[in-house]
Tab-separated table of C-alpha atoms in Angstrom:
chain	number	residue	atom	x	y	z
A	1	MET	CA	-25.867	19.169	18.529
A	2	SER	CA	-24.141	20.500	15.405
A	3	LEU	CA	-21.305	23.100	15.727
A	4	GLU	CA	-23.033	25.074	13.028
A	5	LEU	CA	-25.786	25.941	15.674
A	6	LEU	CA	-23.230	27.353	18.001
A	7	PRO	CA	-22.042	31.152	17.923
A	8	LYS	CA	-18.712	31.687	16.262
A	9	GLU	CA	-17.135	32.603	19.394
A	10	VAL	CA	-18.347	29.497	21.197
A	11	ARG	CA	-17.357	27.349	18.338
A	12	ASP	CA	-13.794	28.751	18.096
A	13	THR	CA	-13.515	28.343	22.011
A	14	ALA	CA	-14.403	24.669	21.645
A	15	TRP	CA	-11.781	23.971	19.104
A	16	LYS	CA	-9.090	25.812	21.312
A	17	SER	CA	-10.237	23.481	23.907
A	18	ILE	CA	-9.882	20.465	21.617
A	19	SER	CA	-6.463	21.341	20.788
A	20	ALA	CA	-5.648	21.538	24.393
A	21	GLY	CA	-6.862	18.075	25.007
A	22	ILE	CA	-10.456	18.500	26.370
A	23	ASP	CA	-12.575	15.568	25.048
A	24	ASN	CA	-16.009	16.537	26.117
A	25	LEU	CA	-16.115	19.647	23.818
A	26	PHE	CA	-15.419	17.735	20.811
A	27	VAL	CA	-18.795	17.835	18.842
A	28	VAL	CA	-19.271	15.816	15.552
A	29	PRO	CA	-21.458	17.597	13.142
A	30	ARG	CA	-24.480	15.801	11.155
A	31	VAL	CA	-25.257	16.801	7.683
A	32	THR	CA	-28.435	16.922	5.781
A	33	ILE	CA	-28.341	15.267	2.391
A	34	THR	CA	-30.179	15.148	-0.682
A	35	ALA	CA	-29.274	14.000	-4.127
A	36	ALA	CA	-30.085	16.941	-6.611
A	37	GLU	CA	-27.716	18.682	-8.830
A	38	PRO	CA	-27.057	22.327	-7.916
A	39	SER	CA	-29.199	24.502	-9.990
A	40	ASP	CA	-26.392	26.912	-10.687
A	41	ALA	CA	-22.733	27.383	-10.180
A	42	THR	CA	-23.192	28.722	-6.617
A	43	GLU	CA	-23.080	26.375	-3.656
A	44	PRO	CA	-26.226	25.234	-1.770
A	45	ASP	CA	-27.302	26.633	1.477
A	46	ILE	CA	-25.063	25.874	4.438
A	47	GLY	CA	-27.555	23.750	6.221
A	48	GLU	CA	-28.150	21.446	3.098
A	49	LEU	CA	-25.595	19.328	1.426
A	50	LYS	CA	-26.829	18.453	-2.250
A	51	ALA	CA	-24.683	15.895	-4.263
A	52	PRO	CA	-24.488	16.154	-8.092
A	53	THR	CA	-25.609	13.276	-10.125
A	54	PRO	CA	-22.841	10.847	-10.752
A	55	ARG	CA	-20.267	11.657	-13.656
A	56	LYS	CA	-18.085	9.180	-15.560
A	57	GLN	CA	-15.046	11.344	-15.782
A	58	PRO	CA	-12.978	13.447	-15.232
A	59	TYR	CA	-12.711	12.001	-11.688
A	60	SER	CA	-10.978	14.524	-9.085
A	61	ILE	CA	-8.715	12.983	-6.390
A	62	VAL	CA	-7.676	14.819	-3.339
A	63	LEU	CA	-4.841	13.819	-1.048
A	64	PHE	CA	-4.784	15.019	2.462
A	65	TYR	CA	-3.680	14.973	6.110
A	66	GLN	CA	-3.741	16.834	9.305
A	67	TYR	CA	-2.234	16.248	12.564
A	68	THR	CA	-4.848	17.681	15.203
A	69	PRO	CA	-6.361	15.864	18.230
A	70	ILE	CA	-9.424	13.828	17.642
A	71	PRO	CA	-10.883	12.647	20.992
A	72	ASP	CA	-13.900	10.935	19.736
A	73	THR	CA	-12.594	8.820	16.753
A	74	ALA	CA	-15.520	6.685	16.403
A	75	ALA	CA	-18.124	9.520	16.143
A	76	PHE	CA	-15.790	11.255	13.641
A	77	ARG	CA	-15.441	8.105	11.465
A	78	ALA	CA	-19.381	7.839	11.516
A	79	TRP	CA	-19.432	11.579	10.350
A	80	GLN	CA	-16.956	10.770	7.728
A	81	GLU	CA	-18.910	7.925	6.363
A	82	GLU	CA	-22.194	9.688	6.132
A	83	LEU	CA	-20.494	12.600	4.419
A	84	CYS	CA	-18.509	10.484	1.696
A	85	HIS	CA	-21.411	8.355	0.982
A	86	ALA	CA	-23.751	11.239	0.508
A	87	LEU	CA	-21.339	12.728	-1.927
A	88	GLY	CA	-20.409	9.369	-3.627
A	89	LEU	CA	-16.729	9.384	-2.730
A	90	THR	CA	-14.547	6.376	-2.691
A	91	GLY	CA	-11.251	5.987	-1.253
A	92	ARG	CA	-9.503	5.611	2.106
A	93	VAL	CA	-9.392	7.620	5.176
A	94	LEU	CA	-7.592	6.726	8.158
A	95	ILE	CA	-8.465	8.473	11.422
A	96	GLY	CA	-6.444	8.547	14.853
A	97	GLU	CA	-6.515	10.485	17.954
A	98	GLU	CA	-3.422	12.283	16.481
A	99	GLY	CA	-5.231	13.297	13.328
A	100	VAL	CA	-6.512	12.391	9.772
A	101	ASN	CA	-4.809	10.800	6.556
A	102	GLY	CA	-7.164	10.537	3.474
A	103	SER	CA	-7.203	9.923	-0.190
A	104	LEU	CA	-10.666	10.165	-1.797
A	105	GLY	CA	-11.869	10.458	-5.224
A	106	GLY	CA	-15.272	11.432	-6.995
A	107	SER	CA	-16.583	13.992	-9.346
A	108	VAL	CA	-14.927	17.347	-9.282
A	109	TRP	CA	-17.960	19.068	-7.614
A	110	CYS	CA	-18.213	16.321	-4.732
A	111	VAL	CA	-14.322	16.763	-3.829
A	112	SER	CA	-14.754	20.218	-3.829
A	113	ARG	CA	-17.938	19.766	-1.392
A	114	TYR	CA	-16.142	17.520	0.718
A	115	ILE	CA	-13.396	20.041	1.545
A	116	SER	CA	-15.757	22.954	2.097
A	117	GLU	CA	-17.680	20.821	4.742
A	118	MET	CA	-14.575	19.787	6.456
A	119	GLU	CA	-13.525	23.284	6.566
A	120	ARG	CA	-16.767	24.618	7.483
A	121	GLN	CA	-17.619	22.104	10.328
A	122	TYR	CA	-14.031	21.830	11.550
A	123	PRO	CA	-11.666	25.125	11.549
A	124	CYS	CA	-8.670	23.105	12.320
A	125	PHE	CA	-8.929	21.701	8.432
A	126	ARG	CA	-8.726	25.039	7.238
A	127	GLY	CA	-4.914	25.080	6.961
A	128	VAL	CA	-4.821	21.774	5.255
A	129	ASP	CA	-2.791	21.500	1.901
A	130	TRP	CA	-5.528	19.800	-0.188
A	131	LYS	CA	-3.639	18.121	-2.739
A	132	ARG	CA	-5.875	17.762	-5.997
A	133	SER	CA	-5.450	15.919	-9.362
A	134	ILE	CA	-7.324	14.502	-12.170
A	135	SER	CA	-7.877	10.999	-13.306
A	136	THR	CA	-9.463	9.546	-16.360
A	137	CYS	CA	-10.157	6.468	-14.586
A	138	GLU	CA	-12.251	5.699	-11.563
A	139	PRO	CA	-9.353	6.104	-8.664
A	140	PHE	CA	-10.980	3.799	-5.876
A	141	PRO	CA	-12.889	0.633	-5.856
A	142	ASP	CA	-14.800	1.315	-2.896
A	143	LEU	CA	-14.826	3.555	0.388
A	144	LYS	CA	-12.826	2.415	3.455
A	145	ILE	CA	-12.731	4.504	6.802
A	146	SER	CA	-10.860	3.180	9.322
A	147	VAL	CA	-9.873	4.168	13.158
A	148	VAL	CA	-6.146	3.456	13.636
A	149	LYS	CA	-3.409	3.914	16.281
A	150	GLU	CA	-1.438	6.110	13.984
A	151	ILE	CA	-2.255	7.772	10.775
A	152	ILE	CA	1.127	6.928	9.161
A	153	SER	CA	2.411	3.584	10.918
A	154	THR	CA	5.861	3.664	12.737
A	155	GLY	CA	4.952	0.935	15.053
A	156	GLY	CA	4.878	3.576	17.852
A	157	LYS	CA	8.657	4.559	17.431
A	158	ILE	CA	7.751	8.142	16.540
A	159	ARG	CA	5.434	10.391	18.554
A	160	PRO	CA	2.782	12.657	16.969
A	161	PRO	CA	4.401	15.951	15.839
A	162	LYS	CA	2.980	19.163	17.331
A	163	PRO	CA	2.611	22.363	15.085
A	164	ASN	CA	6.325	23.642	13.940
A	165	GLU	CA	7.865	21.019	15.747
A	166	GLY	CA	9.542	18.983	12.796
A	167	GLY	CA	11.800	20.152	9.974
A	168	VAL	CA	11.636	23.549	8.412
A	169	HIS	CA	8.919	23.355	5.581
A	170	LEU	CA	10.507	24.537	2.071
A	171	SER	CA	8.391	25.239	-0.826
A	172	PRO	CA	9.198	23.191	-4.089
A	173	ALA	CA	11.208	26.154	-5.319
A	174	GLU	CA	13.017	26.804	-2.113
A	175	PHE	CA	13.788	23.018	-1.862
A	176	HIS	CA	14.880	22.616	-5.559
A	177	ALA	CA	17.394	25.572	-4.993
A	178	ALA	CA	18.664	23.957	-1.537
A	179	LEU	CA	19.509	20.808	-3.587
A	180	ALA	CA	22.395	22.362	-5.191
A	181	GLU	CA	23.693	23.745	-1.664
A	182	PRO	CA	27.030	22.296	-0.285
A	183	ASN	CA	27.158	19.863	2.632
A	184	THR	CA	23.634	18.752	2.057
A	185	VAL	CA	22.274	15.360	2.166
A	186	VAL	CA	18.847	14.416	0.389
A	187	ILE	CA	16.740	11.584	1.977
A	188	ASP	CA	13.875	9.928	0.111
A	189	VAL	CA	11.391	8.814	3.075
A	190	ARG	CA	9.429	6.663	0.839
A	191	ASN	CA	9.713	2.849	0.528
A	192	LYS	CA	12.319	1.157	-1.735
A	193	ASN	CA	9.486	0.329	-4.484
A	194	GLU	CA	8.715	3.859	-4.796
A	195	PHE	CA	12.384	4.899	-5.130
A	196	GLU	CA	12.971	2.224	-7.741
A	197	ILE	CA	10.801	3.942	-10.372
A	198	GLY	CA	11.244	7.612	-9.459
A	199	HIS	CA	13.217	9.658	-7.252
A	200	LEU	CA	15.240	12.842	-6.701
A	201	ASP	CA	18.872	12.856	-8.183
A	202	LYS	CA	21.265	11.810	-5.831
A	203	ALA	CA	18.795	11.137	-3.085
A	204	VAL	CA	19.752	8.594	-0.477
A	205	ASN	CA	17.574	5.460	-0.339
A	206	PRO	CA	17.008	4.031	3.114
A	207	ASN	CA	15.706	0.627	1.298
A	208	THR	CA	12.917	0.221	3.669
A	209	ARG	CA	9.818	-1.902	3.121
A	210	THR	CA	7.566	0.097	5.163
A	211	PHE	CA	8.087	3.538	7.103
A	212	ALA	CA	8.090	1.690	10.378
A	213	GLU	CA	11.691	0.584	9.367
A	214	PHE	CA	12.907	4.141	8.891
A	215	PRO	CA	13.880	4.959	12.373
A	216	ARG	CA	16.330	1.945	12.295
A	217	PHE	CA	17.947	3.443	9.177
A	218	ILE	CA	18.443	6.852	10.848
A	219	GLU	CA	19.844	5.116	14.059
A	220	ASN	CA	22.422	3.328	11.765
A	221	ASN	CA	23.413	6.327	9.881
A	222	LEU	CA	23.214	9.040	12.385
A	223	GLU	CA	26.812	9.565	12.830
A	224	SER	CA	27.215	10.352	9.067
A	225	LEU	CA	24.380	12.862	9.131
A	226	GLN	CA	26.022	14.862	11.895
A	227	GLY	CA	26.889	18.482	10.900
A	228	LYS	CA	25.002	17.932	7.383
A	229	LYS	CA	21.931	19.980	6.283
A	230	VAL	CA	19.463	17.255	5.767
A	231	LEU	CA	16.666	17.605	3.036
A	232	MET	CA	13.640	15.070	3.303
A	233	TYR	CA	10.894	14.227	0.996
A	234	CYS	CA	7.928	11.870	0.494
A	235	THR	CA	5.003	11.635	-1.663
A	236	GLY	CA	2.599	14.314	0.055
A	237	GLY	CA	4.340	15.184	3.139
A	238	ILE	CA	2.742	13.263	5.896
A	239	ARG	CA	5.790	10.785	6.448
A	240	CYS	CA	8.076	13.904	6.467
A	241	GLU	CA	6.290	15.174	9.436
A	242	LYS	CA	7.337	12.362	11.771
A	243	ALA	CA	10.440	11.717	10.060
A	244	SER	CA	11.920	15.151	10.473
A	245	LEU	CA	10.720	15.055	14.073
A	246	PHE	CA	12.658	11.785	14.687
A	247	LEU	CA	15.788	13.202	13.195
A	248	LYS	CA	15.385	16.179	15.330
A	249	ASP	CA	14.594	14.055	18.517
A	250	SER	CA	17.779	12.202	17.678
A	251	GLY	CA	19.834	15.251	17.917
A	252	LEU	CA	20.116	16.777	14.466
A	253	THR	CA	19.149	20.639	14.020
A	254	ASP	CA	19.511	21.426	10.322
A	255	VAL	CA	16.523	19.594	8.892
A	256	TYR	CA	14.242	20.603	6.138
A	257	GLN	CA	11.358	18.935	4.432
A	258	LEU	CA	9.689	19.450	0.948
A	259	ASN	CA	6.096	21.031	1.596
A	260	GLY	CA	3.566	19.000	0.072
A	261	GLY	CA	6.002	16.312	-1.212
A	262	ILE	CA	6.705	15.229	-4.797
A	263	HIS	CA	2.907	16.001	-5.480
A	264	ARG	CA	3.596	19.619	-5.246
A	265	TYR	CA	7.055	19.642	-6.662
A	266	ILE	CA	5.876	17.994	-9.916
A	267	GLU	CA	3.249	20.583	-10.195
A	268	ALA	CA	6.068	23.209	-9.820
A	269	PHE	CA	8.353	21.621	-12.215
A	270	PRO	CA	6.377	19.701	-14.767
A	271	ASP	CA	9.427	18.269	-16.597
A	272	GLY	CA	10.534	16.702	-13.253
A	273	GLY	CA	13.073	19.136	-12.290
A	274	LYS	CA	15.628	17.179	-10.387
A	275	PHE	CA	13.039	14.177	-10.150
A	276	VAL	CA	13.616	11.564	-12.621
A	277	GLY	CA	11.305	8.670	-13.217
A	278	LYS	CA	7.605	8.341	-12.012
A	279	ASN	CA	5.790	9.320	-8.746
A	280	VAL	CA	3.968	6.318	-7.191
A	281	VAL	CA	0.400	7.187	-5.908
A	282	PHE	CA	-2.105	5.082	-4.033
A	283	ASP	CA	-4.953	4.871	-6.467
A	284	ARG	CA	-5.505	3.010	-9.574
A	285	ARG	CA	-3.350	5.220	-11.565
A	286	GLY	CA	-0.374	3.505	-9.888
A	287	GLN	CA	2.028	6.318	-10.955
A	288	VAL	CA	2.213	9.899	-12.171
A	289	PRO	CA	4.803	10.714	-15.066
A	290	THR	CA	6.277	14.014	-15.609
A	291	THR	CA	6.512	15.266	-19.099
A	292	ASN	CA	9.898	13.701	-19.163
A	293	ALA	CA	8.881	10.120	-19.658
A	294	THR	CA	12.278	8.529	-18.349
A	295	VAL	CA	11.954	4.972	-17.305
A	296	ILE	CA	14.544	4.315	-14.455
A	297	GLY	CA	13.301	0.833	-13.363
A	298	HIS	CA	14.393	-2.454	-14.505
A	299	CYS	CA	12.865	-5.729	-14.635
A	300	ILE	CA	14.605	-7.849	-11.726
A	301	VAL	CA	14.934	-11.042	-13.802
A	302	CYS	CA	16.360	-9.598	-17.224
A	303	ALA	CA	16.950	-5.902	-16.396
A	304	VAL	CA	15.453	-4.167	-19.147
A	305	PRO	CA	13.935	-0.803	-18.550
A	306	TYR	CA	10.497	-1.391	-16.746
A	307	ASP	CA	8.695	0.522	-14.231
A	308	SER	CA	5.144	-0.955	-13.855
A	309	PHE	CA	4.090	-2.923	-10.519
A	310	GLN	CA	1.576	-5.507	-11.248
A	311	GLY	CA	-0.498	-7.366	-8.736
A	312	ASP	CA	0.492	-10.897	-9.835
A	313	ARG	CA	4.136	-9.995	-9.757
A	314	VAL	CA	5.202	-10.298	-6.314
A	315	CYS	CA	8.021	-12.145	-4.111
A	316	THR	CA	6.738	-15.607	-3.594
A	317	VAL	CA	8.150	-15.519	0.059
A	318	CYS	CA	7.126	-12.086	1.349
A	319	ARG	CA	4.603	-11.157	-1.097
A	320	ASP	CA	6.331	-7.721	-2.001
A	321	PRO	CA	5.629	-5.914	-5.402
A	322	LEU	CA	8.379	-6.579	-7.629
A	323	LEU	CA	9.393	-5.276	-11.184
A	324	VAL	CA	9.003	-7.962	-13.486
A	325	CYS	CA	8.349	-7.600	-17.379
A	326	GLY	CA	5.778	-9.544	-19.108
A	327	GLU	CA	8.134	-12.053	-21.002
A	328	CYS	CA	9.834	-12.775	-17.723
A	329	LYS	CA	6.399	-13.529	-15.936
A	330	VAL	CA	5.749	-16.004	-18.453
A	331	ARG	CA	9.329	-17.309	-18.402
A	332	GLN	CA	9.653	-17.776	-14.648
A	333	ARG	CA	5.956	-19.097	-14.478
A	334	GLY	CA	4.988	-16.612	-11.934
A	335	VAL	CA	7.641	-17.331	-9.360
A	336	PHE	CA	9.928	-14.472	-8.160
A	337	TYR	CA	12.053	-13.798	-5.507
A	338	CYS	CA	12.936	-10.300	-3.969
A	339	ASP	CA	16.771	-9.538	-2.935
A	340	ASN	CA	16.027	-10.448	0.541
A	341	HIS	CA	14.696	-13.850	-0.156
A	342	ASP	CA	16.980	-14.664	-3.305
A	343	TYR	CA	18.746	-17.291	-1.185
A	344	LEU	CA	15.452	-19.298	-1.054
A	345	LYS	CA	15.223	-19.605	-4.863
A	346	GLY	CA	14.399	-23.273	-5.912
A	347	SER	CA	13.555	-24.073	-2.314
A	348	TYR	CA	10.488	-22.033	-1.362
A	349	TYR	CA	7.343	-22.048	-3.313
A	350	TYR	CA	4.143	-20.023	-1.990
A	351	PHE	CA	1.724	-22.308	-3.913
A	352	LEU	CA	2.360	-25.965	-3.171
A	353	GLU	CA	-0.466	-27.434	-5.102
A	354	GLY	CA	0.875	-29.215	-8.284
A	355	PHE	CA	4.075	-30.495	-6.934
A	356	ALA	CA	4.278	-34.288	-6.593
A	357	VAL	CA	5.472	-35.983	-3.424
A	358	PRO	CA	8.885	-36.613	-4.483
A	359	GLU	CA	9.464	-32.811	-5.457
A	360	LEU	CA	7.922	-31.897	-2.012
A	361	HIS	CA	10.436	-34.088	-0.312
A	362	ASP	CA	13.240	-32.491	-2.359
A	363	GLN	CA	11.927	-29.050	-1.224
A	364	LEU	CA	11.882	-30.452	2.286
A	365	SER	CA	15.467	-31.338	2.184
A	366	ARG	CA	16.841	-28.188	0.829
A	367	LEU	CA	14.801	-26.231	3.439
A	368	GLN	CA	16.294	-28.426	6.388
A	369	MET	CA	19.904	-27.878	5.001
A	370	LEU	CA	19.193	-24.042	4.910
A	371	HIS	CA	17.842	-23.975	8.376
A	372	THR	CA	20.849	-25.858	9.752
A	373	SER	CA	23.357	-23.457	7.891
A	374	LEU	CA	21.678	-20.520	9.495
A	375	LEU	CA	22.441	-21.662	12.831
A	376	ALA	CA	26.188	-21.737	12.060
A	377	GLY	CA	28.269	-18.910	13.594
A	378	THR	CA	28.358	-16.912	16.896
A	379	GLY	CA	25.457	-16.043	19.086
A	380	LYS	CA	25.151	-12.479	17.506
A	381	GLU	CA	25.227	-13.713	13.955
A	382	THR	CA	22.391	-16.440	14.578
A	383	HIS	CA	20.352	-13.920	16.366
A	384	LYS	CA	20.525	-11.558	13.160
A	385	LYS	CA	19.086	-14.820	11.464
A	386	LYS	CA	16.308	-15.420	13.627
A	387	ASN	CA	13.643	-14.026	11.113
A	388	GLN	CA	15.104	-16.091	8.198
A	389	ARG	CA	14.952	-19.248	10.323
A	390	LYS	CA	11.258	-18.672	11.373
A	391	THR	CA	10.339	-18.201	7.870
A	392	ILE	CA	12.120	-21.430	6.797
A	393	THR	CA	10.497	-23.256	9.842
A	394	LYS	CA	7.109	-22.229	8.652
A	395	GLN	CA	7.598	-23.344	5.269
A	396	ILE	CA	9.035	-26.747	6.400
A	397	ASP	CA	5.730	-27.301	8.335
A	398	LYS	CA	3.746	-26.157	5.425
A	399	VAL	CA	5.621	-28.645	2.974
A	400	LYS	CA	5.271	-31.428	5.653
A	401	ALA	CA	1.542	-30.901	5.972
A	402	GLU	CA	1.230	-31.015	2.040
A	403	ILE	CA	3.191	-34.212	1.969
A	404	GLU	CA	0.899	-35.810	4.439
A	405	ARG	CA	-2.242	-34.842	2.716
A	406	LEU	CA	-1.036	-36.202	-0.402
A	407	GLU	CA	0.164	-39.563	1.229
A	408	ALA	CA	-3.207	-39.776	2.804
A	409	LEU	CA	-5.326	-39.821	-0.310
A	410	PRO	CA	-6.602	-43.283	-1.355
A	411	THR	CA	-4.398	-45.068	-4.156
A	412	PRO	CA	-6.287	-45.045	-7.414
A	413	GLU	CA	-7.315	-48.567	-8.611
A	414	VAL	CA	-5.227	-49.900	-11.239
A	415	ILE	CA	-7.376	-50.992	-14.264
A	416	ASP	CA	-6.454	-54.297	-16.167
A	417	LEU	CA	-7.064	-52.905	-19.649
A	418	THR	CA	-6.733	-56.403	-21.425
A	419	LYS	CA	-9.537	-57.895	-19.111
A	420	TRP	CA	-11.716	-54.917	-19.581
A	421	ARG	CA	-11.623	-55.122	-23.283
A	422	PHE	CA	-12.354	-59.047	-23.009
A	423	VAL	CA	-15.478	-58.227	-20.838
A	424	TRP	CA	-16.646	-55.217	-23.173
A	425	ARG	CA	-16.434	-57.426	-26.325
A	426	LYS	CA	-18.079	-60.526	-24.486
A	427	LYS	CA	-21.113	-57.960	-23.638
A	428	LYS	CA	-21.101	-56.578	-27.263
A	429	ASN	CA	-21.328	-60.032	-28.719
A	430	LYS	CA	-24.345	-61.053	-26.301
A	431	ARG	CA	-26.322	-58.085	-27.234
A	432	GLU	CA	-25.822	-58.841	-30.836
A	433	ARG	CA	-26.862	-62.386	-30.497
A	434	GLU	CA	-29.837	-60.876	-28.704
A	435	ARG	CA	-30.639	-58.742	-31.673
A	436	GLU	CA	-30.340	-61.756	-34.017
A	437	ARG	CA	-32.985	-63.700	-32.153
A	438	GLU	CA	-35.339	-60.841	-32.161
A	439	ARG	CA	-35.088	-60.346	-36.112
């Protein structure tokens, strides 16, 4: 049964019950779909969803999240798939019991219709900050809707926030003004790759690969944050919801976050304001510049200004994206190392095809020496190097397996070219004599 068939009072009561955690009142609606273009600018009747014909451009992109209880995640996922397929939307939607996190793209009309359907069917989405932007290229290759444990992964280290439980939300203008206040610390909650090509001036870089590493950064720096006014920001706001909650649970009280993230900040300050560089986005655009086209990133090899992450330029060990210019990509033959794995340079190669057995033995010797060196020191020191030893051990096994594979190949037969030429000439002379007889 669809929620739209219920009286408004009953529907509102149901949603209040959902928020209180009563699972059996969560009803997932269904939608009737046709493929006709609206005949005028007005929306079609509520009971009928009409998707317009596909348009090449411009593409509209919507970024959104909402922390709200979703007891039946499987049913909600099925409805999302039906709705998005009907509207021809592509992108990513993560659904968890704690809420929804999505980024979708399609025609301007279809994205607008998606938003109106979400708000009509579920009143809890009426307070969502739907962050929209325009792209001249198709933003996503396909549609992927997944049920996950957390809509922004922390490895279970941070609990889902309740309404108004995290930091104080500041508008872009308020946040901009707060940046100049004394005794203030600004923390970039995004990962280190995002920070490298764009960040707020004087922001602290936690140097994390994933958001799950953020709690450890706070634990290691909690004492230095005591008594400070802590300002936090991320791309769209979702990471700050949990990050600010973690700070408050850790005992800090003066915690603030940028409402709408850098997305809204750049809208308010098109020249970037205090933000320098480019904002990383998670669609095919890759990054969004401000009107101030400053390049703050650098090639990790030659250090020339460069700020574009490419899919074929990653750390050969951990596969993390790296800033590598085109010339260095050719010069380094596609083999690069991040700061964390620079010590493996010349010893560790992701692809072993093309190496001869002697070269593999040389790699094996280097890796074994590294593994031995990581065992030196006190118990605490060797424990910290546990992950490094694990990485090297896996590579040692991989190199050994490749050596065994190559040595097991059959030895190619050596051809005696002198004998082969003699036989060929003998056969040639025999054929010539036979042709002479035929004449």
